[in-house]
CSV table of C-alpha atoms and ligand atoms in Angstrom, one decimal:
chain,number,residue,atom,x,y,z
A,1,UNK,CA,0.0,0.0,0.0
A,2,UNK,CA,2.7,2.3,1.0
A,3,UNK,CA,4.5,1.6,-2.3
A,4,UNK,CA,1.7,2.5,-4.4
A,5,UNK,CA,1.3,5.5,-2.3
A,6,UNK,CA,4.7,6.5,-3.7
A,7,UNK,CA,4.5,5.6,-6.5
A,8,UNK,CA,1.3,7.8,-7.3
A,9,UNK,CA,3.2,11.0,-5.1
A,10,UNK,CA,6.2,10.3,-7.9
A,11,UNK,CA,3.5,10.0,-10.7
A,12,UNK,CA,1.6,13.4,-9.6
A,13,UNK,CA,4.9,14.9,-9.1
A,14,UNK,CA,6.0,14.3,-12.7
A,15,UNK,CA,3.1,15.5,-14.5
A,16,UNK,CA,3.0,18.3,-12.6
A,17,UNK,CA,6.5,19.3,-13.7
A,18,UNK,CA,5.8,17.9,-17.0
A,19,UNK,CA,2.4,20.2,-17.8
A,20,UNK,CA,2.5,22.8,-14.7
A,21,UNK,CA,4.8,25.4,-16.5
A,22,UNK,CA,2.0,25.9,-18.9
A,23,UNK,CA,4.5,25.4,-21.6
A,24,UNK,CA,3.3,24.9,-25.3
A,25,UNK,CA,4.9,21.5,-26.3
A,26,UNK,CA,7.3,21.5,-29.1
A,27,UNK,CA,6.6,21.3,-32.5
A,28,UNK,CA,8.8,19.4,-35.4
A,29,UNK,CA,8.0,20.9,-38.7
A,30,UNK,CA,8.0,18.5,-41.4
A,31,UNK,CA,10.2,20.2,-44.6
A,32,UNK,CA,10.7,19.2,-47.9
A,33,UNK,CA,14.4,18.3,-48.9
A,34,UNK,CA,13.9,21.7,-51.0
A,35,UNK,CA,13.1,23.6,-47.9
A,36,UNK,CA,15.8,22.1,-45.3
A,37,UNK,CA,18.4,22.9,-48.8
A,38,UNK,CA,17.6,26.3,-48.6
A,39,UNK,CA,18.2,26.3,-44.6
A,40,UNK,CA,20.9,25.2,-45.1
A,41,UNK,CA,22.5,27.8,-48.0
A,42,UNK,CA,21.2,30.1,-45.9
A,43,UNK,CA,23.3,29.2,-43.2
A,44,UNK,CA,26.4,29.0,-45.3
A,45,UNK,CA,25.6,32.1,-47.3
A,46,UNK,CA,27.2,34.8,-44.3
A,47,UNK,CA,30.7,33.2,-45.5
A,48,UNK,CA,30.3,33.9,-49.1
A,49,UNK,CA,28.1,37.8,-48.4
A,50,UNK,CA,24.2,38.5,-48.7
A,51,UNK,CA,21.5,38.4,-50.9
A,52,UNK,CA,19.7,41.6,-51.9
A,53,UNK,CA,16.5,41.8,-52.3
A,54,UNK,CA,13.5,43.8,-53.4
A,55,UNK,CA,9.8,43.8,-52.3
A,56,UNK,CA,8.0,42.8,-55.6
A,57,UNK,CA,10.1,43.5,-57.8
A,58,UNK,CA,9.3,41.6,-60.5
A,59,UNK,CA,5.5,42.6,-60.6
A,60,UNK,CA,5.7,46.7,-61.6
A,61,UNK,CA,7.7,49.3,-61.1
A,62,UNK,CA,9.4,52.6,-62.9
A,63,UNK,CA,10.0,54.0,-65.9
A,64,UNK,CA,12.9,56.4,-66.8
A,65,UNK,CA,10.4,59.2,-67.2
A,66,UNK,CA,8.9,58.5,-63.8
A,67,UNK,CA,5.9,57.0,-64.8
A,68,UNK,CA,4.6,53.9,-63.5
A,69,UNK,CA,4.6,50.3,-65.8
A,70,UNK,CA,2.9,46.4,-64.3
A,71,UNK,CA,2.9,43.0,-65.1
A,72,UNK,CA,6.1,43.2,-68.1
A,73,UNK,CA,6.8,39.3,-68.2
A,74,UNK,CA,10.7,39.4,-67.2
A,75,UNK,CA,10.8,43.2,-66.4
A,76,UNK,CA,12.3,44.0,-62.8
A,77,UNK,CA,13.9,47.7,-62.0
A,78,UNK,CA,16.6,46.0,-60.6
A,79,UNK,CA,17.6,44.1,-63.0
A,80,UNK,CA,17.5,46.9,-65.8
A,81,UNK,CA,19.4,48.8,-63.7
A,82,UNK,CA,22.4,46.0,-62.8
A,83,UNK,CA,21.6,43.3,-64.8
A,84,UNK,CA,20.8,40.7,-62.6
A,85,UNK,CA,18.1,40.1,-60.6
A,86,UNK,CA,17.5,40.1,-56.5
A,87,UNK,CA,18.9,37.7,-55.1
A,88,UNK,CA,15.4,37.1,-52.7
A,89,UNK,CA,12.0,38.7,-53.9
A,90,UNK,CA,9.4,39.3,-51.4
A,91,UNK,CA,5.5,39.7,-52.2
A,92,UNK,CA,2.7,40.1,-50.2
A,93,UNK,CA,-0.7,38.4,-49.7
A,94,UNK,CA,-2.4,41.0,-48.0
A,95,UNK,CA,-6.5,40.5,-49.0
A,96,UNK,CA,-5.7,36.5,-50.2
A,97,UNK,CA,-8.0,35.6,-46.8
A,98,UNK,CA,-10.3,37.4,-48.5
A,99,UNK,CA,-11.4,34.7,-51.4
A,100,UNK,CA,-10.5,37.4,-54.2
A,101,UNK,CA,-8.0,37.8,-57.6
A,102,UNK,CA,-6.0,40.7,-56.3
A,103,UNK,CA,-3.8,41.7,-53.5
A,104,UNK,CA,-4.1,45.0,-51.6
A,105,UNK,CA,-1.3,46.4,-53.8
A,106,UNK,CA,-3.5,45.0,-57.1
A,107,UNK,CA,-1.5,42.2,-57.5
A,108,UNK,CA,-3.1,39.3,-59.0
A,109,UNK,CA,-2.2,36.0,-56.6
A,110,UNK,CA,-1.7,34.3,-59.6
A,111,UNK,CA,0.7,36.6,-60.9
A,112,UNK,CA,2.6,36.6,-57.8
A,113,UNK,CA,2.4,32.9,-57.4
A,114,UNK,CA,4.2,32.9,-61.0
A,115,UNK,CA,7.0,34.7,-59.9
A,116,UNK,CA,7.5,33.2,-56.8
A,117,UNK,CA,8.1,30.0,-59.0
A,118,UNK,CA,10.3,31.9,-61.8
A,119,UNK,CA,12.5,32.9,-58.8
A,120,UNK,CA,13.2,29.6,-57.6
A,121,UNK,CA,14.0,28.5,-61.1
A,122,UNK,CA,16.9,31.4,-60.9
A,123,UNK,CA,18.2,29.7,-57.9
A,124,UNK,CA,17.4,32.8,-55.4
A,125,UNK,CA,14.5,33.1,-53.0
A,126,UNK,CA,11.6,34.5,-52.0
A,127,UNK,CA,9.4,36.0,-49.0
A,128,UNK,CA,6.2,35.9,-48.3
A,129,UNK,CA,4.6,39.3,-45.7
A,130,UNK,CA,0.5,39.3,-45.1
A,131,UNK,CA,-0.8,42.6,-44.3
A,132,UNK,CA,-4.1,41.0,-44.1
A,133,UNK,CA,-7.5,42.5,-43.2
A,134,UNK,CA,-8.8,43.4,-39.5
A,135,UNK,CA,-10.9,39.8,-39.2
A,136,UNK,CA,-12.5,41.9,-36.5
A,137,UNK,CA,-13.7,45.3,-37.2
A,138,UNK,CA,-13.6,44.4,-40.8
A,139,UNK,CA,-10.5,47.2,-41.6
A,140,UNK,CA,-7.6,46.9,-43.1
A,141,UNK,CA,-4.1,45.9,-41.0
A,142,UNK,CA,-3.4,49.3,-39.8
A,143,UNK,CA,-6.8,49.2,-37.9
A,144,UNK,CA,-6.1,49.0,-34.6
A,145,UNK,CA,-9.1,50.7,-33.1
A,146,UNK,CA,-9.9,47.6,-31.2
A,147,UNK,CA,-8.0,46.3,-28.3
A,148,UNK,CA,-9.1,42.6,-28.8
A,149,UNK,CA,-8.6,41.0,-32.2
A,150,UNK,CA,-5.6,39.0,-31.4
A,151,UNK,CA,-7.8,37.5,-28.8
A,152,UNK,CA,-11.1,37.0,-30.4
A,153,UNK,CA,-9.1,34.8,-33.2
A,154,UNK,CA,-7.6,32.3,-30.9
A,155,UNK,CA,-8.8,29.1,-29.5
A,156,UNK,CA,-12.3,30.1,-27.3
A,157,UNK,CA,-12.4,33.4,-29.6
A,158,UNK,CA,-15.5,34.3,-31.2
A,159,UNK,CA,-13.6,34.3,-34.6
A,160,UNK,CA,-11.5,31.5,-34.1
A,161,UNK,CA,-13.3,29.7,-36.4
A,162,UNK,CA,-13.3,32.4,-39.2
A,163,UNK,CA,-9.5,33.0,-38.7
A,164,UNK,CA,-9.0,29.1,-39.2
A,165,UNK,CA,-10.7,29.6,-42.5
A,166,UNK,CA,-8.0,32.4,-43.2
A,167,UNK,CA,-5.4,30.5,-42.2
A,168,UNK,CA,-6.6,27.5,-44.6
A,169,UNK,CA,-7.0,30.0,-47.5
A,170,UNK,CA,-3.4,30.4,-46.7
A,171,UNK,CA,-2.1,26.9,-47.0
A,172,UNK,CA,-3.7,26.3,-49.8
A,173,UNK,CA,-1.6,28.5,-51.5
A,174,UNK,CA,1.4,27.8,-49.9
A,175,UNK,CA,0.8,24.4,-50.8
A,176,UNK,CA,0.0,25.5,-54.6
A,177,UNK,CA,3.4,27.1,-54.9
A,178,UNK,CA,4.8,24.1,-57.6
A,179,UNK,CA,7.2,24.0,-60.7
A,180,UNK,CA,5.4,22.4,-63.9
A,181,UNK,CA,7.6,19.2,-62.6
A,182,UNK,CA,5.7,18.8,-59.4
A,183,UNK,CA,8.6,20.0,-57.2
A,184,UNK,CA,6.9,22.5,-54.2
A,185,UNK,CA,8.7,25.6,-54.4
A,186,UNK,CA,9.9,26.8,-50.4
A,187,UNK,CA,9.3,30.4,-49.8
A,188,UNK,CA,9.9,32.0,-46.3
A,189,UNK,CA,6.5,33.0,-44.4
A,190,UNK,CA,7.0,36.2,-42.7
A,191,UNK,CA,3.5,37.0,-40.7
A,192,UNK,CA,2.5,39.2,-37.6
A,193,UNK,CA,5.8,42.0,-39.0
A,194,UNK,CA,6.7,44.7,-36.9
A,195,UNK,CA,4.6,43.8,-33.8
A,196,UNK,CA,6.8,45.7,-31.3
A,197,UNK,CA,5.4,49.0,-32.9
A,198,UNK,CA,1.8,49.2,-32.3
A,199,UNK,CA,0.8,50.4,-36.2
A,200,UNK,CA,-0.7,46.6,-37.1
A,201,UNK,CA,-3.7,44.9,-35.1
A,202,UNK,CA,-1.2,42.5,-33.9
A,203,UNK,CA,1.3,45.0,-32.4
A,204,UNK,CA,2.7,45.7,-29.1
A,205,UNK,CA,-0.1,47.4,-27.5
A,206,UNK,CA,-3.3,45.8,-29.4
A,207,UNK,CA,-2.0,42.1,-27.2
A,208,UNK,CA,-0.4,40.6,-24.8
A,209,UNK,CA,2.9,38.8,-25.1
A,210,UNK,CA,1.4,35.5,-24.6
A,211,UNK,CA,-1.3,36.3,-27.0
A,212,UNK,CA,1.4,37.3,-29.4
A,213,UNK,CA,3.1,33.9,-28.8
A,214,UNK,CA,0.0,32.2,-29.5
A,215,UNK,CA,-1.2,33.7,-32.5
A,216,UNK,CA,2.6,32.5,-33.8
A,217,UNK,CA,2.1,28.6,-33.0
A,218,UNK,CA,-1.5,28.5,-33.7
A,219,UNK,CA,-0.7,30.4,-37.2
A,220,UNK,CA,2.4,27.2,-38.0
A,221,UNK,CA,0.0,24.5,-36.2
A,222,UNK,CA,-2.5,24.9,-38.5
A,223,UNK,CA,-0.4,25.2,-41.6
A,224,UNK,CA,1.1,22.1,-40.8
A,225,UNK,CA,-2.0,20.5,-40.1
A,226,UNK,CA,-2.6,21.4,-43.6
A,227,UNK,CA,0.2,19.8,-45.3
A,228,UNK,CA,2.5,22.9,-45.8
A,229,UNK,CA,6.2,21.9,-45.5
A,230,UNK,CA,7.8,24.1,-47.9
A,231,UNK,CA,7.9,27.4,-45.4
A,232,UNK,CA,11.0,28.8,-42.8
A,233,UNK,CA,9.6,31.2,-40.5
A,234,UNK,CA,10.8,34.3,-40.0
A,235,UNK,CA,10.6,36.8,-36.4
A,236,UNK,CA,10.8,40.7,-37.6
A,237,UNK,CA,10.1,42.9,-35.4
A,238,UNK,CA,10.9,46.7,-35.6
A,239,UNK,CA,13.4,48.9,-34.3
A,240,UNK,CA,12.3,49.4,-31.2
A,241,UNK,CA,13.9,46.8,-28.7
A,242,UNK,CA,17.3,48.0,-26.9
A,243,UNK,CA,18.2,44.6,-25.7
A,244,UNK,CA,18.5,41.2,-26.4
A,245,UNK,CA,15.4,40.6,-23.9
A,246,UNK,CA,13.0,43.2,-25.3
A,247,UNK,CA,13.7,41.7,-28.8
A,248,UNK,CA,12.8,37.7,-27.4
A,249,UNK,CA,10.1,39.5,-25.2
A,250,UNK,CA,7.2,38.0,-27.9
A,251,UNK,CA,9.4,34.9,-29.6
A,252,UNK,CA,7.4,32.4,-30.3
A,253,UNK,CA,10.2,29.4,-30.0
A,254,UNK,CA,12.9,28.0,-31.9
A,255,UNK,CA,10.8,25.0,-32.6
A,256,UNK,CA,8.6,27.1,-35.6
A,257,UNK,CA,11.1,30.2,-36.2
A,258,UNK,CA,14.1,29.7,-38.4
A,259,UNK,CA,15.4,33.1,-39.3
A,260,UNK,CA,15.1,36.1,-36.9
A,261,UNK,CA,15.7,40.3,-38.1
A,262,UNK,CA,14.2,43.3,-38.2
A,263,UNK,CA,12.6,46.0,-40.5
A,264,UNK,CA,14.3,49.5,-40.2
A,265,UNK,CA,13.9,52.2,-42.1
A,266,UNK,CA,15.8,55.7,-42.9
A,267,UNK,CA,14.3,59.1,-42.9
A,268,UNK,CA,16.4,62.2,-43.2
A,269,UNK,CA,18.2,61.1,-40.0
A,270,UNK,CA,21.1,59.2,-41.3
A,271,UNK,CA,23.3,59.0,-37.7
A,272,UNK,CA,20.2,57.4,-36.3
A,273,UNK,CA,19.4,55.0,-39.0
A,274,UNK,CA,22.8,53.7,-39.0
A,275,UNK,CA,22.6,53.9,-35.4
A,276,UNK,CA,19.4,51.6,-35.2
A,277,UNK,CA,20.4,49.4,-37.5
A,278,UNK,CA,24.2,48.9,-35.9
A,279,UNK,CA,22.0,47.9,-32.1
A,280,UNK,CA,19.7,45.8,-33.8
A,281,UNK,CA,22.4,43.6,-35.9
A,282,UNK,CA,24.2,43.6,-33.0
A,283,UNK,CA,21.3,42.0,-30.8
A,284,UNK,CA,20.3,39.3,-33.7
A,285,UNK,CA,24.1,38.3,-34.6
A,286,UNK,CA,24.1,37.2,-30.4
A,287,UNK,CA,20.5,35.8,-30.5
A,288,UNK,CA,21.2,33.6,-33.7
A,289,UNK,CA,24.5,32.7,-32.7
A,290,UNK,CA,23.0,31.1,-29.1
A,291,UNK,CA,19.6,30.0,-31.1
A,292,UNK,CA,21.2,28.7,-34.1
A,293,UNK,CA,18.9,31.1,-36.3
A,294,UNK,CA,19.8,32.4,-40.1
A,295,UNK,CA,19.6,36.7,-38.9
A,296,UNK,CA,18.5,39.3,-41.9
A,297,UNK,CA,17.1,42.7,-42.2
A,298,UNK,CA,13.9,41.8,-43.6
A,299,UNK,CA,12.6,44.9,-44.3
A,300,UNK,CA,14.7,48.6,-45.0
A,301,UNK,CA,15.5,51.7,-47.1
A,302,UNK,CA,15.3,55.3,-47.4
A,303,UNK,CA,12.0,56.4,-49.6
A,304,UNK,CA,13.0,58.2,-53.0
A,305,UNK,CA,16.2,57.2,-52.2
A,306,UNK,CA,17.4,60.9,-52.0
A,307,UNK,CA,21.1,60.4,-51.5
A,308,UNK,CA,22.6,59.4,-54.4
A,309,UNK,CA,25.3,57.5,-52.6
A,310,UNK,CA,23.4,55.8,-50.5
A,311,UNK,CA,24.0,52.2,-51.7
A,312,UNK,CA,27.6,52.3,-50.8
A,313,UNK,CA,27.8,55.4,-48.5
A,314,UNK,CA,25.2,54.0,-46.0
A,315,UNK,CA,23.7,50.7,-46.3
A,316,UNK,CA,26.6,49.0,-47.1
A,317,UNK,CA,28.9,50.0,-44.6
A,318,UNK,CA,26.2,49.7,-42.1
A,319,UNK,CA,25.9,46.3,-42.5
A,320,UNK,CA,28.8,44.7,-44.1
A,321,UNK,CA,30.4,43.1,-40.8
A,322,UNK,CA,27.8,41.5,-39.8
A,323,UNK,CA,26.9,38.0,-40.9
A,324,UNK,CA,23.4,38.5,-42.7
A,325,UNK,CA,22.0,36.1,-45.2
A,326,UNK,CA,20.0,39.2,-46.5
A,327,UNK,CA,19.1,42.6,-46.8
A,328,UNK,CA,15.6,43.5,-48.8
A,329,UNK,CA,14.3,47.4,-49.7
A,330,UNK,CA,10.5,47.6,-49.9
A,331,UNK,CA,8.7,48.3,-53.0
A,332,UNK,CA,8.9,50.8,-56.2
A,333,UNK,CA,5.0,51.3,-56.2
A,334,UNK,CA,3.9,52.4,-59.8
A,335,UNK,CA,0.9,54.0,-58.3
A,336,UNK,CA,2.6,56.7,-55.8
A,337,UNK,CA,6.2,56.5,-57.7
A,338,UNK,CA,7.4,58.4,-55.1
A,339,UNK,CA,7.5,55.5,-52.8
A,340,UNK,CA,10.4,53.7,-53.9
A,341,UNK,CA,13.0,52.0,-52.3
A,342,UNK,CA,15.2,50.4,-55.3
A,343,UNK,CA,16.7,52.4,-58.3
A,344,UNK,CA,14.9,52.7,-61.8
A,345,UNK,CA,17.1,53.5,-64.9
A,346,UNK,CA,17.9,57.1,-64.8
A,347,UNK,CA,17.3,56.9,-60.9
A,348,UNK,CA,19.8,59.7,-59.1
A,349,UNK,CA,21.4,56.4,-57.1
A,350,UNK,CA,21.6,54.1,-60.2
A,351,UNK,CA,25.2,54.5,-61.0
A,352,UNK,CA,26.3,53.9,-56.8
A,353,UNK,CA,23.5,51.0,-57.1
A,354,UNK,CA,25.7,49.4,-59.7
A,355,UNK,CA,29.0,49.8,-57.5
A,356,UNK,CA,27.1,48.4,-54.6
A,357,UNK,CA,26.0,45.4,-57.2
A,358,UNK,CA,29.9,44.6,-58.0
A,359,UNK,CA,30.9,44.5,-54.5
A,360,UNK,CA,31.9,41.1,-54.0
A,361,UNK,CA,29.7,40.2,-50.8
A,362,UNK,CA,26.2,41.3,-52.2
A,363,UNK,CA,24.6,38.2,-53.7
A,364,UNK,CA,22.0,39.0,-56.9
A,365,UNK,CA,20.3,35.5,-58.5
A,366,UNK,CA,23.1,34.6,-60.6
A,367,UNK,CA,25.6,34.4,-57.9
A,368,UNK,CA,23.5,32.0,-55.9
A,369,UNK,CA,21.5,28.5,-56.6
A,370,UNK,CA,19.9,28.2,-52.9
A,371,UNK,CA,18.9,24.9,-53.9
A,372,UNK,CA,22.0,22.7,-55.1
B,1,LIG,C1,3.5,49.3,-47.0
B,1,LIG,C2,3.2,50.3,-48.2
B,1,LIG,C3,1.8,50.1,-48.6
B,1,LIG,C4,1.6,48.6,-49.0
B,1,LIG,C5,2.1,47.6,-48.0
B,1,LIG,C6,2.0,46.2,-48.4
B,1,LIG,O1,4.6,49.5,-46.4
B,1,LIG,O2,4.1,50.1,-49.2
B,1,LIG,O3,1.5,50.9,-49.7
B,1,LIG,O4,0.2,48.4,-49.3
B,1,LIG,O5,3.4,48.0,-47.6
B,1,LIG,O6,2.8,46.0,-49.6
């Protein structure tokens, strides 16, 4: 009797310490061989330089004279400007939840599905950003006039279910993402941005930090649930954390994230950019050095790109010690051409662009096959 007695004490004890510290339990994310390939160049790449990369660049962009042009099979502002192409494209499938054709930049998915695949064929990569609707108050991302959306969409939300449907929407294109030969092309997902600014639905003040957290593994559960296993996960917050703690205040776990950076951006400040960016490298070089994690500035630039150096007078010596597998501008929008991030031909910062293009260490598509 006594026995069993200790042996049920020993028993409680256990699951206690097993399921007590309210712990999420640890997920292993199935990958195809393409995916863990890429993970691996990734890796590797710091020895060799970085890729640069351009938010859509291969969907519109601008012309000499200024004005706007879209949807030119092969045509990419960077690659008229240098001859190559980024080395990592990055597209967004803000509005896909949504059921519809286009993307809140106009984009049709199936366009941008094509040149997700055309950039794998090159050998480089590409990333995938959702600025998706409120599911909520019905706005868009930037609509953070309620408190409790995070909240309503988890499990025991009132929109749980809804957001499940989002999330499957989701996988279903992920999983759609395939070369004529069958072979499912790996992107990296890059969801819930910039959420230690409080500009997005799911930022800083609009949840909690376990909220945050849970959104994360509930967004990976269910797109492995649904058979995705072509996506790395990237963590990008902004620019605000000072330390290494405020940056892994809302990390979800190594378990579902594989790369970890930041999004940064210049205005006419340029001691303060380069100071920003400088704090921030430094705090993800540590992190993915003791986590094992690929680090990146996933977002950046200086809109207009009004300094006509700025390629090899700023960015590059801001980041060129550090061991990043990529740095990516945002988008040359053809419908507000003065929010542009890369150089067009005839751009003021074309000629520098090129310089910065024949540095060794930056990576464009034809120095790189990310899947050999
Ligand atoms: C933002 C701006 C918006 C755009 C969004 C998603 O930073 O460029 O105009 O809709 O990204 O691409």
């Amino acid at each position: 009797m006594k026995t069993l007695r200790i042996i049920t004490l020993a028993l409680s004890l256990f699951l206690l310490m097993a399921c007590g510290n309210n712990q999420p339990s640890t997920l292993t994310l199935k990958r195809t061989a393409e995916t863990e390939k890429l993970l691996a160049n990734l890796t590797n790449l710091p020895e060799q330089g970085f890729l640069f990369g351009h938010h859509d660049d291969t969907n519109y962009g601008i012309n000499a004279d200024g004005t706007g042009w879209e949807f030119e099979a092969g045509r990419s502002d960077v690659q008229s400007v240098c001859g190559d192409y980024p080395g990592i494209i990055s597209f967004d499938l803000g509005e896909l939840e949504l059921g519809g054709e286009v993307s809140l930049d106009k984009v049709p998915f199936d366009k941008i599905k094509q040149e997700i695949i055309n950039q794998y064929l090159r050998g480089g990569m590409s990333s995938i950003s959702w600025h998706l609707r409120n599911p909520k108050t019905g706005g868009d991302s930037w609509d953070v006039s309620d408190t409790t959306v995070v909240r309503s969409i988890l499990p025991d939300g009132e929109l749980h279910e809804t957001f499940i449907g989002w999330l499957n929407i989701m996988a279903d294109f992920l999983n759609s993402l395939q070369t004529p030969e069958g072979v499912k092309v790996p992107v990296l997902f890059r969801p819930w941005h910039e959420h230690t600014g409080s500009w997005f639905w799911w930022g800083q003040k609009l949840c909690s930090a376990s909220e945050y957290k849970a959104l994360w593994r509930m967004t990976v559960e269910q797109l492995s649930l649904k058979g995705v296993d072509n996506c790395l996960y990237a963590y990008s917050p902004g620019t605000e954390p000072q330390n290494e703690a405020q940056y892994l205040e809302r990390y979800p776990g190594d378990d579902i994230i594989d790369l970890i950076g930041f999004d940064t951006y210049q205005s006419n400040n340029r001691p303060m950019y380069l100071y920003g960016v400088q704090r921030m490298l430094a705090i993800i070089k540590k992190i993915g050095k003791e986590h094992n994690k690929v680090i990146a500035i996933t977002e950046t630039g200086f809109e207009g790109v009004p300094d006509a150096e700025w390629w090899t007078g700023t960015l590059l010596p801001a980041i060129q010690d550090y061991p990043i597998s990529y740095v990516l501008v945002w988008r040359n929008a053809r419908e507000r051409t003065s929010h542009h991030y890369a150089p067009y031909p005839g751009h003021p910062s074309a000629n520098d662009f090129v310089n910065f293009y024949n540095e060794p260490r930056t990576l464009f598509a034809k120095d790189v096959d990310l899947y050999k």
